[in-house]
């Protein structure tokens, strides 16, 4: 099956610094990638939809200046948490859709990134 | 409005017992339905999906789910649970623009 790789798996950063998380589709081209945030013991909350070559679409309440998303190629999307604060600590998960081979509606998930801001 | 409800926040079963996790959805169009499993600190793994056709779908790890349109349900079942099945299970509906996830059901398996 299709594989989505997310890096890093975990990161600790100081308050005020920026952190970049990468999401790569390893064996397929992903025209659309999704970024989710998951709080402990809760479900996934969609933050934004990332389309290759265009601006991301953010969900209501998500600060686009704080969570910068770049989808510069068909296999890579990045999420940068700028000026991170402790309340940004969370589990971030990306997913990607394979638009080829009739699998347009199935999304493949990365393994997630645990961000801790101290 | 689109939504997914997983009524059971936490379920405990004995190893070897049968399991059913409930999922109800609200979706304006013909739904694409999914069940995912998440181990602690890990991403989501697809267990099974329903797009169309046979309403009883088979997935990995011995799981199956049945789509019942009249009840707007997509319950997940396994006839005999193994200790390694302990995890968080998410039901999702969607496709197209985005997925809508339920709040998850945490499964504990006791020996």
mmCIF file of C-alpha atoms in Angstrom:
data_model
loop_
_atom_site.group_PDB
_atom_site.id
_atom_site.type_symbol
_atom_site.label_atom_id
_atom_site.label_comp_id
_atom_site.label_asym_id
_atom_site.label_seq_id
_atom_site.Cartn_x
_atom_site.Cartn_y
_atom_site.Cartn_z
ATOM 1 C CA UNK A 1 0.000 0.000 0.000
ATOM 2 C CA UNK A 2 0.846 3.638 -0.226
ATOM 3 C CA UNK A 3 3.234 4.954 2.393
ATOM 4 C CA UNK A 4 3.313 8.366 4.010
ATOM 5 C CA UNK A 5 6.372 9.247 6.026
ATOM 6 C CA UNK A 6 6.335 11.989 8.612
ATOM 7 C CA UNK A 7 9.462 13.461 10.162
ATOM 8 C CA UNK A 8 10.418 13.953 12.896
ATOM 9 C CA UNK A 9 8.491 11.485 15.036
ATOM 10 C CA UNK A 10 8.997 13.655 18.064
ATOM 11 C CA UNK A 11 10.560 17.018 18.768
ATOM 12 C CA UNK A 12 11.159 19.168 21.801
ATOM 13 C CA UNK A 13 11.711 22.874 21.273
ATOM 14 C CA UNK A 14 12.027 26.008 23.345
ATOM 15 C CA UNK A 15 9.209 28.475 23.560
ATOM 16 C CA UNK A 16 9.514 31.138 20.871
ATOM 17 C CA UNK A 17 11.337 29.001 18.338
ATOM 18 C CA UNK A 18 9.945 27.525 15.124
ATOM 19 C CA UNK A 19 9.600 23.875 14.252
ATOM 20 C CA UNK A 20 9.170 22.300 10.815
ATOM 21 C CA UNK A 21 7.401 18.982 10.289
ATOM 22 C CA UNK A 22 7.691 17.150 6.986
ATOM 23 C CA UNK A 23 5.154 14.873 5.358
ATOM 24 C CA UNK A 24 6.251 12.811 2.372
ATOM 25 C CA UNK A 25 4.359 10.436 0.130
ATOM 26 C CA UNK A 26 6.974 7.796 -0.625
ATOM 27 C CA UNK A 27 5.481 5.812 -3.476
ATOM 28 C CA UNK A 28 2.738 7.949 -4.913
ATOM 29 C CA UNK A 29 2.015 11.506 -5.869
ATOM 30 C CA UNK A 30 -0.184 13.430 -3.507
ATOM 31 C CA UNK A 31 -1.919 16.424 -4.976
ATOM 32 C CA UNK A 32 -3.648 16.974 -1.659
ATOM 33 C CA UNK A 33 -2.339 16.558 1.852
ATOM 34 C CA UNK A 34 -4.105 17.170 5.123
ATOM 35 C CA UNK A 35 -2.746 18.288 8.462
ATOM 36 C CA UNK A 36 -4.446 17.228 11.679
ATOM 37 C CA UNK A 37 -3.897 17.997 15.314
ATOM 38 C CA UNK A 38 -4.764 15.530 18.026
ATOM 39 C CA UNK A 39 -5.028 16.380 21.699
ATOM 40 C CA UNK A 40 -4.601 13.618 24.280
ATOM 41 C CA UNK A 41 -7.504 11.202 24.355
ATOM 42 C CA UNK A 42 -9.293 13.138 21.620
ATOM 43 C CA UNK A 43 -10.017 12.732 17.969
ATOM 44 C CA UNK A 44 -8.223 14.271 15.047
ATOM 45 C CA UNK A 45 -8.987 17.869 14.259
ATOM 46 C CA UNK A 46 -8.396 18.977 10.696
ATOM 47 C CA UNK A 47 -6.177 22.041 10.643
ATOM 48 C CA UNK A 48 -5.706 22.650 6.957
ATOM 49 C CA UNK A 49 -5.816 21.183 3.486
ATOM 50 C CA UNK A 50 -2.669 21.543 1.450
ATOM 51 C CA UNK A 51 -2.790 21.542 -2.333
ATOM 52 C CA UNK A 52 0.357 21.251 -4.392
ATOM 53 C CA UNK A 53 1.378 24.542 -5.899
ATOM 54 C CA UNK A 54 -1.271 26.651 -4.213
ATOM 55 C CA UNK A 55 -2.071 28.136 -0.858
ATOM 56 C CA UNK A 56 -3.360 25.928 1.886
ATOM 57 C CA UNK A 57 -6.956 26.107 3.008
ATOM 58 C CA UNK A 58 -7.210 26.532 6.762
ATOM 59 C CA UNK A 59 -10.080 25.451 8.939
ATOM 60 C CA UNK A 60 -11.884 28.024 11.006
ATOM 61 C CA UNK A 61 -9.992 28.985 14.112
ATOM 62 C CA UNK A 62 -6.593 27.849 12.864
ATOM 63 C CA UNK A 63 -4.043 30.661 12.695
ATOM 64 C CA UNK A 64 -2.480 30.588 9.254
ATOM 65 C CA UNK A 65 0.380 32.839 10.318
ATOM 66 C CA UNK A 66 1.257 30.496 13.131
ATOM 67 C CA UNK A 67 0.911 27.230 11.252
ATOM 68 C CA UNK A 68 2.633 27.747 7.923
ATOM 69 C CA UNK A 69 1.991 25.084 5.324
ATOM 70 C CA UNK A 70 3.976 24.623 2.155
ATOM 71 C CA UNK A 71 3.228 22.016 -0.494
ATOM 72 C CA UNK A 72 5.930 22.690 -3.026
ATOM 73 C CA UNK A 73 5.998 19.293 -4.700
ATOM 74 C CA UNK A 74 3.722 16.343 -5.305
ATOM 75 C CA UNK A 75 5.470 14.332 -2.631
ATOM 76 C CA UNK A 76 6.208 16.812 0.128
ATOM 77 C CA UNK A 77 4.205 19.068 2.389
ATOM 78 C CA UNK A 78 5.616 20.870 5.402
ATOM 79 C CA UNK A 79 4.010 22.341 8.479
ATOM 80 C CA UNK A 80 5.971 24.985 10.334
ATOM 81 C CA UNK A 81 4.851 25.954 13.796
ATOM 82 C CA UNK A 82 6.153 29.475 14.216
ATOM 83 C CA UNK A 83 6.992 31.072 17.559
ATOM 84 C CA UNK A 84 5.882 27.947 19.339
ATOM 85 C CA UNK A 85 4.352 28.128 22.790
ATOM 86 C CA UNK A 86 3.571 25.396 25.307
ATOM 87 C CA UNK A 87 -0.079 25.364 24.240
ATOM 88 C CA UNK A 88 1.065 24.268 20.781
ATOM 89 C CA UNK A 89 2.302 21.023 22.263
ATOM 90 C CA UNK A 90 0.317 18.298 20.609
ATOM 91 C CA UNK A 91 0.376 15.342 18.254
ATOM 92 C CA UNK A 92 0.352 16.426 14.624
ATOM 93 C CA UNK A 93 -0.588 13.971 11.882
ATOM 94 C CA UNK A 94 -0.541 14.389 8.136
ATOM 95 C CA UNK A 95 -2.377 12.417 5.516
ATOM 96 C CA UNK A 96 -2.213 12.290 1.763
ATOM 97 C CA UNK A 97 -4.514 11.208 -0.996
ATOM 98 C CA UNK A 98 -3.353 9.191 -3.963
ATOM 99 C CA UNK A 99 -5.175 10.679 -6.923
ATOM 100 C CA UNK A 100 -4.078 7.890 -9.248
ATOM 101 C CA UNK A 101 -5.243 4.291 -9.592
ATOM 102 C CA UNK A 102 -8.804 5.052 -8.546
ATOM 103 C CA UNK A 103 -7.904 5.643 -4.967
ATOM 104 C CA UNK A 104 -8.880 9.256 -4.866
ATOM 105 C CA UNK A 105 -10.962 8.903 -1.739
ATOM 106 C CA UNK A 106 -8.621 6.925 0.422
ATOM 107 C CA UNK A 107 -6.194 8.830 2.617
ATOM 108 C CA UNK A 108 -2.955 7.451 3.946
ATOM 109 C CA UNK A 109 -1.644 8.683 7.253
ATOM 110 C CA UNK A 110 1.816 9.454 8.498
ATOM 111 C CA UNK A 111 2.979 8.114 11.833
ATOM 112 C CA UNK A 112 2.548 11.479 13.519
ATOM 113 C CA UNK A 113 4.831 13.981 15.227
ATOM 114 C CA UNK A 114 4.794 14.570 18.956
ATOM 115 C CA UNK A 115 5.665 18.229 19.569
ATOM 116 C CA UNK A 116 6.559 19.375 23.046
ATOM 117 C CA UNK A 117 7.249 23.053 23.635
ATOM 118 C CA UNK A 118 9.095 23.855 26.855
ATOM 119 C CA UNK B 1 -24.078 18.582 8.786
ATOM 120 C CA UNK B 2 -21.541 15.830 8.506
ATOM 121 C CA UNK B 3 -20.617 14.083 11.705
ATOM 122 C CA UNK B 4 -19.536 10.781 13.159
ATOM 123 C CA UNK B 5 -20.578 9.448 16.539
ATOM 124 C CA UNK B 6 -18.816 6.723 18.424
ATOM 125 C CA UNK B 7 -21.025 6.226 21.475
ATOM 126 C CA UNK B 8 -18.552 4.143 23.446
ATOM 127 C CA UNK B 9 -15.578 6.075 24.771
ATOM 128 C CA UNK B 10 -13.977 3.038 26.343
ATOM 129 C CA UNK B 11 -14.597 -0.689 26.045
ATOM 130 C CA UNK B 12 -12.991 -3.525 27.975
ATOM 131 C CA UNK B 13 -13.170 -7.095 26.717
ATOM 132 C CA UNK B 14 -11.521 -10.352 27.667
ATOM 133 C CA UNK B 15 -9.056 -11.909 25.303
ATOM 134 C CA UNK B 16 -10.849 -14.336 23.043
ATOM 135 C CA UNK B 17 -14.196 -12.625 23.429
ATOM 136 C CA UNK B 18 -16.062 -11.039 20.565
ATOM 137 C CA UNK B 19 -16.002 -7.311 19.957
ATOM 138 C CA UNK B 20 -18.308 -4.757 18.414
ATOM 139 C CA UNK B 21 -17.477 -1.066 18.182
ATOM 140 C CA UNK B 22 -20.329 1.202 17.216
ATOM 141 C CA UNK B 23 -20.267 4.010 14.701
ATOM 142 C CA UNK B 24 -23.099 6.213 13.503
ATOM 143 C CA UNK B 25 -22.721 8.884 10.887
ATOM 144 C CA UNK B 26 -24.506 11.812 9.367
ATOM 145 C CA UNK B 27 -23.498 12.609 5.816
ATOM 146 C CA UNK B 28 -25.278 14.407 3.048
ATOM 147 C CA UNK B 29 -24.163 12.232 0.178
ATOM 148 C CA UNK B 30 -23.363 8.569 -0.292
ATOM 149 C CA UNK B 31 -20.770 8.006 2.406
ATOM 150 C CA UNK B 32 -17.352 6.571 2.122
ATOM 151 C CA UNK B 33 -16.710 4.926 5.492
ATOM 152 C CA UNK B 34 -13.495 3.952 7.196
ATOM 153 C CA UNK B 35 -12.208 2.397 10.366
ATOM 154 C CA UNK B 36 -8.717 3.266 11.582
ATOM 155 C CA UNK B 37 -6.689 1.955 14.503
ATOM 156 C CA UNK B 38 -4.132 3.967 16.420
ATOM 157 C CA UNK B 39 -1.595 2.535 18.827
ATOM 158 C CA UNK B 40 -0.192 4.862 21.502
ATOM 159 C CA UNK B 41 2.054 7.527 20.015
ATOM 160 C CA UNK B 42 1.497 6.239 16.510
ATOM 161 C CA UNK B 43 -0.289 7.364 13.394
ATOM 162 C CA UNK B 44 -3.437 5.830 12.013
ATOM 163 C CA UNK B 45 -3.626 2.512 10.243
ATOM 164 C CA UNK B 46 -6.521 1.695 7.954
ATOM 165 C CA UNK B 47 -8.434 -1.393 9.058
ATOM 166 C CA UNK B 48 -11.089 -1.401 6.377
ATOM 167 C CA UNK B 49 -13.187 0.803 4.183
ATOM 168 C CA UNK B 50 -16.545 0.852 2.457
ATOM 169 C CA UNK B 51 -17.109 2.646 -0.798
ATOM 170 C CA UNK B 52 -19.912 0.645 -2.439
ATOM 171 C CA UNK B 53 -21.108 -2.899 -3.117
ATOM 172 C CA UNK B 54 -21.277 -5.614 -0.500
ATOM 173 C CA UNK B 55 -22.265 -4.025 2.779
ATOM 174 C CA UNK B 56 -20.161 -6.450 4.809
ATOM 175 C CA UNK B 57 -16.515 -5.583 4.348
ATOM 176 C CA UNK B 58 -13.506 -7.513 5.508
ATOM 177 C CA UNK B 59 -10.398 -5.813 6.760
ATOM 178 C CA UNK B 60 -7.003 -6.599 8.145
ATOM 179 C CA UNK B 61 -6.296 -8.344 11.425
ATOM 180 C CA UNK B 62 -9.570 -10.279 11.290
ATOM 181 C CA UNK B 63 -11.832 -7.232 11.528
ATOM 182 C CA UNK B 64 -15.029 -6.745 9.595
ATOM 183 C CA UNK B 65 -17.662 -4.032 9.431
ATOM 184 C CA UNK B 66 -21.206 -3.851 8.198
ATOM 185 C CA UNK B 67 -22.726 -0.830 6.519
ATOM 186 C CA UNK B 68 -26.395 -0.350 7.338
ATOM 187 C CA UNK B 69 -27.805 2.568 5.443
ATOM 188 C CA UNK B 70 -31.169 2.461 7.208
ATOM 189 C CA UNK B 71 -29.458 2.865 10.557
ATOM 190 C CA UNK B 72 -26.669 5.141 9.351
ATOM 191 C CA UNK B 73 -24.251 2.793 11.024
ATOM 192 C CA UNK B 74 -20.922 1.193 10.245
ATOM 193 C CA UNK B 75 -20.100 -1.013 13.221
ATOM 194 C CA UNK B 76 -16.772 -2.774 13.527
ATOM 195 C CA UNK B 77 -16.624 -6.387 14.681
ATOM 196 C CA UNK B 78 -14.112 -9.067 15.502
ATOM 197 C CA UNK B 79 -15.099 -12.575 16.586
ATOM 198 C CA UNK B 80 -12.134 -13.182 18.882
ATOM 199 C CA UNK B 81 -10.057 -10.365 20.309
ATOM 200 C CA UNK B 82 -6.308 -10.658 20.839
ATOM 201 C CA UNK B 83 -4.302 -8.740 23.417
ATOM 202 C CA UNK B 84 -2.536 -6.908 20.592
ATOM 203 C CA UNK B 85 -5.844 -5.370 19.535
ATOM 204 C CA UNK B 86 -5.738 -2.986 22.490
ATOM 205 C CA UNK B 87 -5.640 0.463 20.894
ATOM 206 C CA UNK B 88 -7.750 3.460 19.951
ATOM 207 C CA UNK B 89 -10.233 2.952 17.136
ATOM 208 C CA UNK B 90 -11.581 5.731 14.967
ATOM 209 C CA UNK B 91 -14.500 5.655 12.591
ATOM 210 C CA UNK B 92 -14.429 8.172 9.766
ATOM 211 C CA UNK B 93 -16.715 9.267 6.977
ATOM 212 C CA UNK B 94 -15.939 11.286 3.930
ATOM 213 C CA UNK B 95 -13.674 11.307 1.005
ATOM 214 C CA UNK B 96 -13.454 14.111 -1.439
ATOM 215 C CA UNK B 97 -12.573 17.273 0.412
ATOM 216 C CA UNK B 98 -11.994 15.878 3.856
ATOM 217 C CA UNK B 99 -12.634 13.239 6.444
ATOM 218 C CA UNK B 100 -14.786 13.534 9.539
ATOM 219 C CA UNK B 101 -13.598 11.479 12.466
ATOM 220 C CA UNK B 102 -15.443 10.170 15.469
ATOM 221 C CA UNK B 103 -14.036 10.821 18.915
ATOM 222 C CA UNK B 104 -12.645 7.329 19.102
ATOM 223 C CA UNK B 105 -13.164 4.238 21.220
ATOM 224 C CA UNK B 106 -10.386 3.053 23.478
ATOM 225 C CA UNK B 107 -10.183 -0.728 23.661
ATOM 226 C CA UNK B 108 -8.657 -2.517 26.630
ATOM 227 C CA UNK B 109 -8.102 -6.267 26.429
ATOM 228 C CA UNK B 110 -7.792 -8.205 29.670
ATOM 229 C CA UNK B 111 -6.189 -11.624 29.860
#
